[in-house]
Short mmCIF file of C-alpha atoms in Angstrom, two decimals:
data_model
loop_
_atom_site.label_atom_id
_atom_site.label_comp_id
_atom_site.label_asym_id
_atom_site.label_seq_id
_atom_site.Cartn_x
_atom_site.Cartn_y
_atom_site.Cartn_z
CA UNK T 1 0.00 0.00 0.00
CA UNK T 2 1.44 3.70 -0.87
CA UNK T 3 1.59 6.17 1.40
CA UNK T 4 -0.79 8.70 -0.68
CA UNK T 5 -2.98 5.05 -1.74
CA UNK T 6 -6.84 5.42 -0.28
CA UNK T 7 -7.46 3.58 2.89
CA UNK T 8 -8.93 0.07 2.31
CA UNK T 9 -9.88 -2.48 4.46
CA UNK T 10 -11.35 -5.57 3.81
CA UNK T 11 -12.14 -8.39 6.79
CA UNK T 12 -12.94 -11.10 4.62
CA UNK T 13 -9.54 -10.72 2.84
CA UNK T 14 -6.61 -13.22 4.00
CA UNK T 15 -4.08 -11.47 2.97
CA UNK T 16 -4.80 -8.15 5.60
CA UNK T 17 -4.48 -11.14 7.86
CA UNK T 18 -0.40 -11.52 8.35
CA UNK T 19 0.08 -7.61 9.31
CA UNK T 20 -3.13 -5.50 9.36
CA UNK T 21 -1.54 -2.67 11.24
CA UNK T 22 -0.25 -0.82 8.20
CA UNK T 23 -4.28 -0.34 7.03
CA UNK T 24 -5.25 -0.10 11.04
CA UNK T 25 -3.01 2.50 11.11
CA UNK T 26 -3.93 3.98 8.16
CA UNK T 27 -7.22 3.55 9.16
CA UNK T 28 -7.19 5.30 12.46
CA UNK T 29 -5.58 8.43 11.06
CA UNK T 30 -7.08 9.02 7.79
CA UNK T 31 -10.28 7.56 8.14
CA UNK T 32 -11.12 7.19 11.73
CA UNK T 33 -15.23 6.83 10.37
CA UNK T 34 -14.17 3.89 7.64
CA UNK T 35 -16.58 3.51 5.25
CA UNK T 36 -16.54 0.10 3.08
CA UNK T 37 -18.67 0.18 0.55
CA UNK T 38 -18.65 -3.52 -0.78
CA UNK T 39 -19.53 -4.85 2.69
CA UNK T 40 -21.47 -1.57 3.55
CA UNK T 41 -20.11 -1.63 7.30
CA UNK T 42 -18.69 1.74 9.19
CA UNK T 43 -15.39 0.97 11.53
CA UNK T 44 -13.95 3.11 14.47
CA UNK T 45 -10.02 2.47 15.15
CA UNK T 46 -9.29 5.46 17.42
CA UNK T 47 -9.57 4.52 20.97
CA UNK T 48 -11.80 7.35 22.36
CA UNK T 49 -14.01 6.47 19.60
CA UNK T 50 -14.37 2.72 21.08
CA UNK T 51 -14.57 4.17 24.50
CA UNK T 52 -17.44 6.29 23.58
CA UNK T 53 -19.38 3.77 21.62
CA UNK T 54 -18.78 0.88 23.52
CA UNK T 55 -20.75 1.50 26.41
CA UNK T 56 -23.54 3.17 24.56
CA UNK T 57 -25.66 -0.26 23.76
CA UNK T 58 -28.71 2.13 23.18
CA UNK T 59 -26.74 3.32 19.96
CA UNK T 60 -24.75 0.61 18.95
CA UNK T 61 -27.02 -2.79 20.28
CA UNK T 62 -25.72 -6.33 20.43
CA UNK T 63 -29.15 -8.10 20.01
CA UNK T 64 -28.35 -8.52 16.57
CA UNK T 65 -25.21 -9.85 17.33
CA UNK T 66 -21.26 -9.10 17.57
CA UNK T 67 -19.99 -10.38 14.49
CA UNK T 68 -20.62 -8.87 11.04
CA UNK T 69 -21.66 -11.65 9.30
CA UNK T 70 -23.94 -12.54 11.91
CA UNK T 71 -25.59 -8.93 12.02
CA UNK T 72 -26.12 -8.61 8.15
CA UNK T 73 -27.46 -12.35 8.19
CA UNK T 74 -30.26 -10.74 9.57
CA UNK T 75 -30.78 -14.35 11.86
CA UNK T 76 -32.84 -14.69 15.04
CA UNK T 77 -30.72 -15.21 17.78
CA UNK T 78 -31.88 -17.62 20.26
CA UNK T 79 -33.25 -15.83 23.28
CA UNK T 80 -31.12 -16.03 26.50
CA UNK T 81 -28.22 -16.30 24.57
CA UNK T 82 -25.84 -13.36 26.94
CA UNK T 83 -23.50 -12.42 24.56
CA UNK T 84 -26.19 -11.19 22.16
CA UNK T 85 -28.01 -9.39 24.28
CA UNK T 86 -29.16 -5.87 25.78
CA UNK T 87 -30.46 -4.18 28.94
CA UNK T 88 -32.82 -5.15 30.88
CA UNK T 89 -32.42 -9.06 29.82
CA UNK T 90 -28.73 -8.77 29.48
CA UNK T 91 -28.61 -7.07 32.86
CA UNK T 92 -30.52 -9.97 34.40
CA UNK T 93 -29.04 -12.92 33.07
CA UNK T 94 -25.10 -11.21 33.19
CA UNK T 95 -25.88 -10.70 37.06
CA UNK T 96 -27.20 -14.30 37.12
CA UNK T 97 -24.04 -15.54 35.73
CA UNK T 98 -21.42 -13.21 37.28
CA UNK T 99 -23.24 -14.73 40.59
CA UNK T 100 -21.66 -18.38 39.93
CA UNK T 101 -18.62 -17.16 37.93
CA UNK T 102 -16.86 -15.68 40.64
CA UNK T 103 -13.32 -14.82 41.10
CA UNK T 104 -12.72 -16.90 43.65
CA UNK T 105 -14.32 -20.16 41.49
CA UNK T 106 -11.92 -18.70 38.61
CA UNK T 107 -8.93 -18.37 41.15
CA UNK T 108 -9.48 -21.96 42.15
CA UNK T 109 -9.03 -23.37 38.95
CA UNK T 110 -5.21 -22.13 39.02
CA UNK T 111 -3.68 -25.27 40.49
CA UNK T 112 -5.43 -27.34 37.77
CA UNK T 113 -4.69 -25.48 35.19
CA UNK T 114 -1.03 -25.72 36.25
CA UNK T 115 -1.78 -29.78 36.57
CA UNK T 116 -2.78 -29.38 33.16
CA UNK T 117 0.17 -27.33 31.67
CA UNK T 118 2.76 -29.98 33.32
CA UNK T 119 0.84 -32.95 32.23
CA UNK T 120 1.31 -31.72 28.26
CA UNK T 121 4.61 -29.71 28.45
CA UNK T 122 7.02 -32.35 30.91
CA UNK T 123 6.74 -34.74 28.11
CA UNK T 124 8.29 -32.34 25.94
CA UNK T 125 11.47 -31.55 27.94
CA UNK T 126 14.30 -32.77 25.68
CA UNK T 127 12.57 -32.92 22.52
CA UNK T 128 14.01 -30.12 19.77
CA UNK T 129 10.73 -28.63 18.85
CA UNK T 130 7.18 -28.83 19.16
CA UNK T 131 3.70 -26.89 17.52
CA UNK T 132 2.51 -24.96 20.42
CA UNK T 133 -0.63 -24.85 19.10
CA UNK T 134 -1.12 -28.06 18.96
CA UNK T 135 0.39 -28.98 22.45
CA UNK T 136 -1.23 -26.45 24.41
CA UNK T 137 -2.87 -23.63 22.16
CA UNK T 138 -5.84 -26.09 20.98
CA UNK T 139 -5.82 -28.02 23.95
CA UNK T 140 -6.15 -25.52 27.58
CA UNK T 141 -8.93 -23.19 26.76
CA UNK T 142 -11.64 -26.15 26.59
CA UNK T 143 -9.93 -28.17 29.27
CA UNK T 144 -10.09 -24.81 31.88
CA UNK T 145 -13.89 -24.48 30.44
CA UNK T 146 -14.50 -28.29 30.94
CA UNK T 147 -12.87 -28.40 34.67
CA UNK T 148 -15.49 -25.08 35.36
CA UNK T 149 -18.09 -26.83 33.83
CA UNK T 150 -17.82 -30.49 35.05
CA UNK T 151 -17.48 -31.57 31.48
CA UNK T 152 -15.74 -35.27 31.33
CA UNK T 153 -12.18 -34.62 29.72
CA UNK T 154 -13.24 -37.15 27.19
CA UNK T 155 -15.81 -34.88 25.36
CA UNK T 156 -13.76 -31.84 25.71
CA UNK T 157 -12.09 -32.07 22.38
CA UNK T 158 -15.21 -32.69 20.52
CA UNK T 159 -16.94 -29.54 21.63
CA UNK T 160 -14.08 -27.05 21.45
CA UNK T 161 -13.80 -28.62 18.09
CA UNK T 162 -17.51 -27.84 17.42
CA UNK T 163 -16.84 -24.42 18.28
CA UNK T 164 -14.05 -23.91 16.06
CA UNK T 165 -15.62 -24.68 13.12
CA UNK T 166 -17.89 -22.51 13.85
CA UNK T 167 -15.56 -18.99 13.37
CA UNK T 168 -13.86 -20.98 10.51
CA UNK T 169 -13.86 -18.66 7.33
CA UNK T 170 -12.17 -19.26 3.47
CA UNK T 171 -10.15 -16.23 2.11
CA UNK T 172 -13.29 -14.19 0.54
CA UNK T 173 -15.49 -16.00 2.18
CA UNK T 174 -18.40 -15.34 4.80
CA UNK T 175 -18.83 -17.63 8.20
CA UNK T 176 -21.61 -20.23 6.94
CA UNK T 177 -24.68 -19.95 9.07
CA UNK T 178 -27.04 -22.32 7.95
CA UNK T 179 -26.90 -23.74 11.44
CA UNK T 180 -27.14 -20.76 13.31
CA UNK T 181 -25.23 -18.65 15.68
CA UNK T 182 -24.34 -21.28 17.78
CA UNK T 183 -23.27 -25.09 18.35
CA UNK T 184 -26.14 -27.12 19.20
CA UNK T 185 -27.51 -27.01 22.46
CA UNK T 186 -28.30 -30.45 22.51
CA UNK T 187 -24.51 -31.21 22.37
CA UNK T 188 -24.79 -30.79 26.35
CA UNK T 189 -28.20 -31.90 27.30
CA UNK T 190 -27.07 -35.27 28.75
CA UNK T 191 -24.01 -33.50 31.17
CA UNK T 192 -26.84 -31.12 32.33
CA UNK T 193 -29.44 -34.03 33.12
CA UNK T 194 -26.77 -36.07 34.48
CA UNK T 195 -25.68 -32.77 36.96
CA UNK T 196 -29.29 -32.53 37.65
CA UNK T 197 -29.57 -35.96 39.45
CA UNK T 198 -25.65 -35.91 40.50
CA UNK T 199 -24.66 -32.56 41.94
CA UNK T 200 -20.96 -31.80 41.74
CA UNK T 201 -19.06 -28.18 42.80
CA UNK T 202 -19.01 -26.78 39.14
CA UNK T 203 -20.26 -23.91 36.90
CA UNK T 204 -23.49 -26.26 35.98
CA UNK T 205 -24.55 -27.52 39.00
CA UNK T 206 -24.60 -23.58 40.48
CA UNK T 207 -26.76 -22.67 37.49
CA UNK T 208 -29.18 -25.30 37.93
CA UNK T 209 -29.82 -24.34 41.58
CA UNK T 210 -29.72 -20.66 41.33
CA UNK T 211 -32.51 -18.44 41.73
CA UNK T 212 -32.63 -15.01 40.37
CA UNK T 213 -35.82 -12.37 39.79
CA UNK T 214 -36.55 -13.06 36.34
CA UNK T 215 -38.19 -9.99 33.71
CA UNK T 216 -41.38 -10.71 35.32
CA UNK T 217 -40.56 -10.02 39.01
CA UNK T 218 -41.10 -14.33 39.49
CA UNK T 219 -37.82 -15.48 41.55
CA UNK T 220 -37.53 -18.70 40.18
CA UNK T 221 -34.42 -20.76 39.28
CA UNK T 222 -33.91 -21.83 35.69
CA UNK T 223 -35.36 -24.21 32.83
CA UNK T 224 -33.60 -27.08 31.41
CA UNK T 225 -33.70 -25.20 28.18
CA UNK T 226 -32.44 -21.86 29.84
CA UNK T 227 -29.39 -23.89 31.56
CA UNK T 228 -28.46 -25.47 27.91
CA UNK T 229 -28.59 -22.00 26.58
CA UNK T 230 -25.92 -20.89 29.23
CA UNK T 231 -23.43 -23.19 29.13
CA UNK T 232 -23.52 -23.33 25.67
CA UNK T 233 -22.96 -19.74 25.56
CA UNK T 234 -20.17 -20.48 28.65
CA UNK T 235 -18.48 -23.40 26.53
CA UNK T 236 -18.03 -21.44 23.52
CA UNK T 237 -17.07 -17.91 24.05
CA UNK T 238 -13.68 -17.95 25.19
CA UNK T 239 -12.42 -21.09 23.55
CA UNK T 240 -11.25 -19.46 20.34
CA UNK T 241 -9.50 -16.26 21.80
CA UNK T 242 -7.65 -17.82 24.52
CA UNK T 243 -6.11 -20.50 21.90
CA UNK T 244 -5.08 -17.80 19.86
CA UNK T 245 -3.58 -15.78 23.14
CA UNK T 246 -1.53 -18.80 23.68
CA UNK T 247 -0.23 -18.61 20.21
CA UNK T 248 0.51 -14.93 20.62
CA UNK T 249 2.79 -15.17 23.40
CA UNK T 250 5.28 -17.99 21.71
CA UNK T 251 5.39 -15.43 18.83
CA UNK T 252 6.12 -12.11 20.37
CA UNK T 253 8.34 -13.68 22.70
CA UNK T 254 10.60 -15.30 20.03
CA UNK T 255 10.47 -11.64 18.24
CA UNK T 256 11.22 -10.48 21.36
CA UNK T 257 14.09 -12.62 23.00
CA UNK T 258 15.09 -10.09 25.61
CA UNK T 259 11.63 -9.77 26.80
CA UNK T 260 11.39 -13.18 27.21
CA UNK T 261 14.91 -13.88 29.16
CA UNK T 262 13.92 -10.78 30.97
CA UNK T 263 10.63 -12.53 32.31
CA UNK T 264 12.20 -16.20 32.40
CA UNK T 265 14.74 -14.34 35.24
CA UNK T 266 11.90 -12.38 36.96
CA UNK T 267 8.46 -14.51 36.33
CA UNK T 268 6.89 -11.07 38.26
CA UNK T 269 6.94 -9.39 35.43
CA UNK T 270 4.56 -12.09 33.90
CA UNK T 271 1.19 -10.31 34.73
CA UNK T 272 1.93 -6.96 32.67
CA UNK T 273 3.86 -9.20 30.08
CA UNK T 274 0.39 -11.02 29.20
CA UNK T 275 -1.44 -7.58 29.57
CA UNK T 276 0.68 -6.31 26.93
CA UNK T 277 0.65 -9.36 24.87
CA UNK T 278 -3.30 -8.92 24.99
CA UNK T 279 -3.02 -5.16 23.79
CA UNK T 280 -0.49 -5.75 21.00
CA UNK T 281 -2.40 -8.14 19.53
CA UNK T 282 -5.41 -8.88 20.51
CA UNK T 283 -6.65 -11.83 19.65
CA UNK T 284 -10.55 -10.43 19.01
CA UNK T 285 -9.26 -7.67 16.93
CA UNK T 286 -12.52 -5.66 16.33
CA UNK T 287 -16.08 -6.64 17.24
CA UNK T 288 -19.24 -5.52 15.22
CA UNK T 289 -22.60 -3.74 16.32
CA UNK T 290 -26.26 -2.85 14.89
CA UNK T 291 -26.33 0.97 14.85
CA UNK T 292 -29.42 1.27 15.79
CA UNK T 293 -30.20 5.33 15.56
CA UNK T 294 -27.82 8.28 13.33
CA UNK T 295 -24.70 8.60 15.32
CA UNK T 296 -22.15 11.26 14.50
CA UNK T 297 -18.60 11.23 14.77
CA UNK T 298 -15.33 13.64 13.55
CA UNK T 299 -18.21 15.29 11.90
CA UNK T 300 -19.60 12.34 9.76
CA UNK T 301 -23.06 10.28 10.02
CA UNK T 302 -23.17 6.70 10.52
CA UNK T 303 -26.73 5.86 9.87
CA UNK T 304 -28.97 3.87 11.26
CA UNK T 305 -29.56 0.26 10.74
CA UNK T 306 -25.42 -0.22 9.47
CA UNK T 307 -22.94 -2.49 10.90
CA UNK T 308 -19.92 -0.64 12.92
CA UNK T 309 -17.22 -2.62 13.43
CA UNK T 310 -15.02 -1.39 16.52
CA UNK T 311 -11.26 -1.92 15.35
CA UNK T 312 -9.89 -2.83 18.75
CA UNK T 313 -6.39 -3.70 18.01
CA UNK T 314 -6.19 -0.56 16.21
CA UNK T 315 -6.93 1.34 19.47
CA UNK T 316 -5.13 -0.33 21.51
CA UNK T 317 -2.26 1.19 18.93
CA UNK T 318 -3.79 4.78 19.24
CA UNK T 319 -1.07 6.87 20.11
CA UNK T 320 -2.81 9.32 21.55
CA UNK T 321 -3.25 6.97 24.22
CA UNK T 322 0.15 5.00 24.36
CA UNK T 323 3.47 6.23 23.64
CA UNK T 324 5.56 4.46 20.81
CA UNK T 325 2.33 2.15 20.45
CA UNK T 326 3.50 -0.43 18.14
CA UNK T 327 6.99 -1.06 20.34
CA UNK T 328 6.41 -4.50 22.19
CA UNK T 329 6.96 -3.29 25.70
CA UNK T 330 6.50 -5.67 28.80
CA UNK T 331 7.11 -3.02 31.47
CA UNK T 332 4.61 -0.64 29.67
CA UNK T 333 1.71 1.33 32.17
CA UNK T 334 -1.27 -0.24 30.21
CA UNK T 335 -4.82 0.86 31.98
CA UNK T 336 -7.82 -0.42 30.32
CA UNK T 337 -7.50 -1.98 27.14
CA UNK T 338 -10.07 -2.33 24.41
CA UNK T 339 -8.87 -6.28 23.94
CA UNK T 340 -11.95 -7.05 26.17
CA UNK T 341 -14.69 -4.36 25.01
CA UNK T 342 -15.79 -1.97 27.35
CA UNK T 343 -18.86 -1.14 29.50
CA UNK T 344 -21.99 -3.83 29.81
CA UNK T 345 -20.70 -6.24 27.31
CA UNK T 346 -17.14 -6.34 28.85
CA UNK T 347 -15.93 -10.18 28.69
CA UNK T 348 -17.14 -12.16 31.72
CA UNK T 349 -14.03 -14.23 31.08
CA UNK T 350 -11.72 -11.46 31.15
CA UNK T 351 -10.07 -12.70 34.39
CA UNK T 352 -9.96 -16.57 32.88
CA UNK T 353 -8.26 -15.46 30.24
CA UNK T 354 -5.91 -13.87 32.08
CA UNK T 355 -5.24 -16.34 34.73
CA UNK T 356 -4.72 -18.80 31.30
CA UNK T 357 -2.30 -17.11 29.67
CA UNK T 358 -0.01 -16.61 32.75
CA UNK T 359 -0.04 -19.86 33.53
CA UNK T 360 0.83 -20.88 30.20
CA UNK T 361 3.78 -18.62 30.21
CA UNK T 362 4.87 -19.21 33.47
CA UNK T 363 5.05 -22.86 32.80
CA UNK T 364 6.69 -22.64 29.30
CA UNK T 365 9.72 -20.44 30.49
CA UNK T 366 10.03 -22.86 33.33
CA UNK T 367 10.77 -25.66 31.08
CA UNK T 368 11.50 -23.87 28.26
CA UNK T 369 13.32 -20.52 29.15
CA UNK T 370 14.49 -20.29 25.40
CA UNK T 371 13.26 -20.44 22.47
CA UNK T 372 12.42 -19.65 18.27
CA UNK T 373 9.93 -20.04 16.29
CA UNK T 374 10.09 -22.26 12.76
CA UNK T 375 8.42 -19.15 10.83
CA UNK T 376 8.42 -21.53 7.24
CA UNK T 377 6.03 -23.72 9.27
CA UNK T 378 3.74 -21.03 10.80
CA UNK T 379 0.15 -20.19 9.75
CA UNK T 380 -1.94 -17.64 10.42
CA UNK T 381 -5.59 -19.04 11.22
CA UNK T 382 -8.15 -18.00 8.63
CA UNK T 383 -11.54 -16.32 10.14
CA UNK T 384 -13.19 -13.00 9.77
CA UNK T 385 -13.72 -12.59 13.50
CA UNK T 386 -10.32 -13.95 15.10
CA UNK T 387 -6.51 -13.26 14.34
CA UNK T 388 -4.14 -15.83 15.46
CA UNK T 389 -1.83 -19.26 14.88
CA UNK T 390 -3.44 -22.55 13.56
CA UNK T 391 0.24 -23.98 13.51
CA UNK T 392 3.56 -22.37 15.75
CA UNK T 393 6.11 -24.59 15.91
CA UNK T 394 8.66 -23.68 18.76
CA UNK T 395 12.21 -24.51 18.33
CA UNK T 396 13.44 -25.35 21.55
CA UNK T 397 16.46 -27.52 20.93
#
């Protein structure tokens, strides 16, 4: 792209996918209301932009969804479905939820997770390289959500599979929806009947005893169908991202090797490491919502009933809110990043996430305190929704 070269921007396009933060850039300056005409959405890549519009779910709803394909599909989404909702129904079922997902049941799961990390990784000691996608990237994020859920670790590979498939796109080509929004329901119908009759301390268990105040002022605890619904919804959301987090941190820290021997000596410094990992690329780069009245911004109408597509990564590289944004800096003063969203829809699994990837990298530099990366055998996942590695393959030896 020339410097003088229109701004252009297009999600379904593979090959934005290896560096998009030329156009971000480009973006974020130039055009920081992006109009594409082919796909008719509106994007917003400056960070005070996102903060502003985040937060105002009267404007910008996410009843229609938070993925552009979804919200031009112009599908039903199944009711009770949290991450597609607004206020009042999202308020009552996210308080519902943030009620059994507690930080403490979330800080719990740390010595498992850690279980899990050695059980995969100590086999590994000695060997001259491995895919860490493969060994770990694919592999935690359902595990964590099984162990939370009560899921047997048999059928843990099936659904996260299930799920991926799902935000699987072709270069040029649209998610296929023919299915719905969603995997099946029914996938977990027999875990929840079984939890019904067998209480165990996990995520499903608390949600079928829970009672709440429902939209109707009834305090009641919920259906079978209402349960499904949830830990569907529970199962699939942060299965994709974290994967890709995983993947993230092998690569920056083999571009980085100073960082890395830098947190392999001090593993303090492994909190704000992930934090920055998670702003410097994020693994949700933007996220899509119905505009639901005329909004104005930098002096130019986005009208009602578009698609705007808030270009997270791109403001989390806004310089007027970071110095030197696109140096990788593990010491850097972060704040709130956009990685997560911002305001009613932030990501109830913020703090899993979190808690996953330092783990992860606490565990690899303790085995593995050096390392490259095999770039010839790399790839870049392909979806219009996610950014991150279908194949790393460490070099170790």
């Amino acid at each position: 792209m020339g410097a003088n070269s229109p701004v252009y921007w297009d999600p379904y396009d593979g090959s934005f996918n290896t560096d998009p933060y030329p156009v971000f850039n480009q973006m974020r300056e130039e055009a920081p209301v992006y109009h594409n005409e082919k796909y008719n959405f509106y994007a917003l890549s400056r960070y005070a932009d996102c903060e502003r519009g985040l937060p105002d779910w009267q404007t910008f709803q996410n009843s229609r969804g938070n993925i552009l394909d979804i919200i031009q599909s112009g599908m039903e989404i199944p009711p009770g479905t949290l991450i597609f909702e607004d206020p009042p129904m999202h308020d009552i079922h996210r308080k519902l939820l943030v009620r059994v997902f507690t930080p403490r049941r979330i800080g719990e799961l740390e010595p498992r997770v850690r279980e899990f990390c050695a059980r995969i990784l100590d086999p590994l000691v000695g060997a001259t390289s491995f895919d860490l996608i493969a060994a770990l990237g694919a592999e935690m994020p359902m595990r964590v959500i099984g162990m939370l859920l009560g899921i047997p670790e048999a059928d843990q590979a099936g659904i996260r599979d299930l799920t991926d498939e799902k935000l699987r796109t072709e270069s040029g080509g649209r998610m296929d929806l023919s299915e719905g929004v969603m995997i099946d329901s029914g996938v977990f119908a027999d875990y929840i009947d079984w939890r019904r009759d067998h209480p165990s301390n996990d995520l499903m268990t608390d949600l079928l005893n829970a009672e709440f105040t429902d939209e109707n002022g009834l305090v009641r605890t919920l259906t079978r169908d209402e349960v499904l619904t949830y830990v569907t919804v529970v199962a699939g959301a942060g299965n994709e991202t974290t994967g890709r987090l995983v993947g993230w941190i092998g690569a920056l820290l083999a571009r980085n090797p100073d960082a890395r021997r830098e947190l392999a000596a001090d593993p303090s410094l492994i909190p704000n490491a992930i934090e920055e990992i998670l702003r410097y690329e994020p693994p949700g780069p933007f996220m899509a919502r119905y505009t639901a009245t005329d909004v104005e911004f930098h002096g130019q109408t986005i009208p009602a009933g578009s698609a705007t597509m808030f270009m997270l990564a791109a403001a989390n590289r806004d310089p007027r809110r970071y110095t030197d944004p696109d140096r990788f800096d593990i010491h850097r003063k972060i704040g709130q990043l956009m990685t997560f969203g911002l305001g009613g829809h932030y990501c109830l699994g913020a703090a899993l996430a979190r808690l996953e990837g330092r783990v992860a990298l606490d565990e690899l530099l303790r085995r593995f305190p050096d390392w490259d990366v095999d770039w010839s055998g790399a790839k870049l996942a392909q979806t219009s929704s996610v950014r991150g590695w279908e194949t790393l393959p460490l070099v170790v030896g």
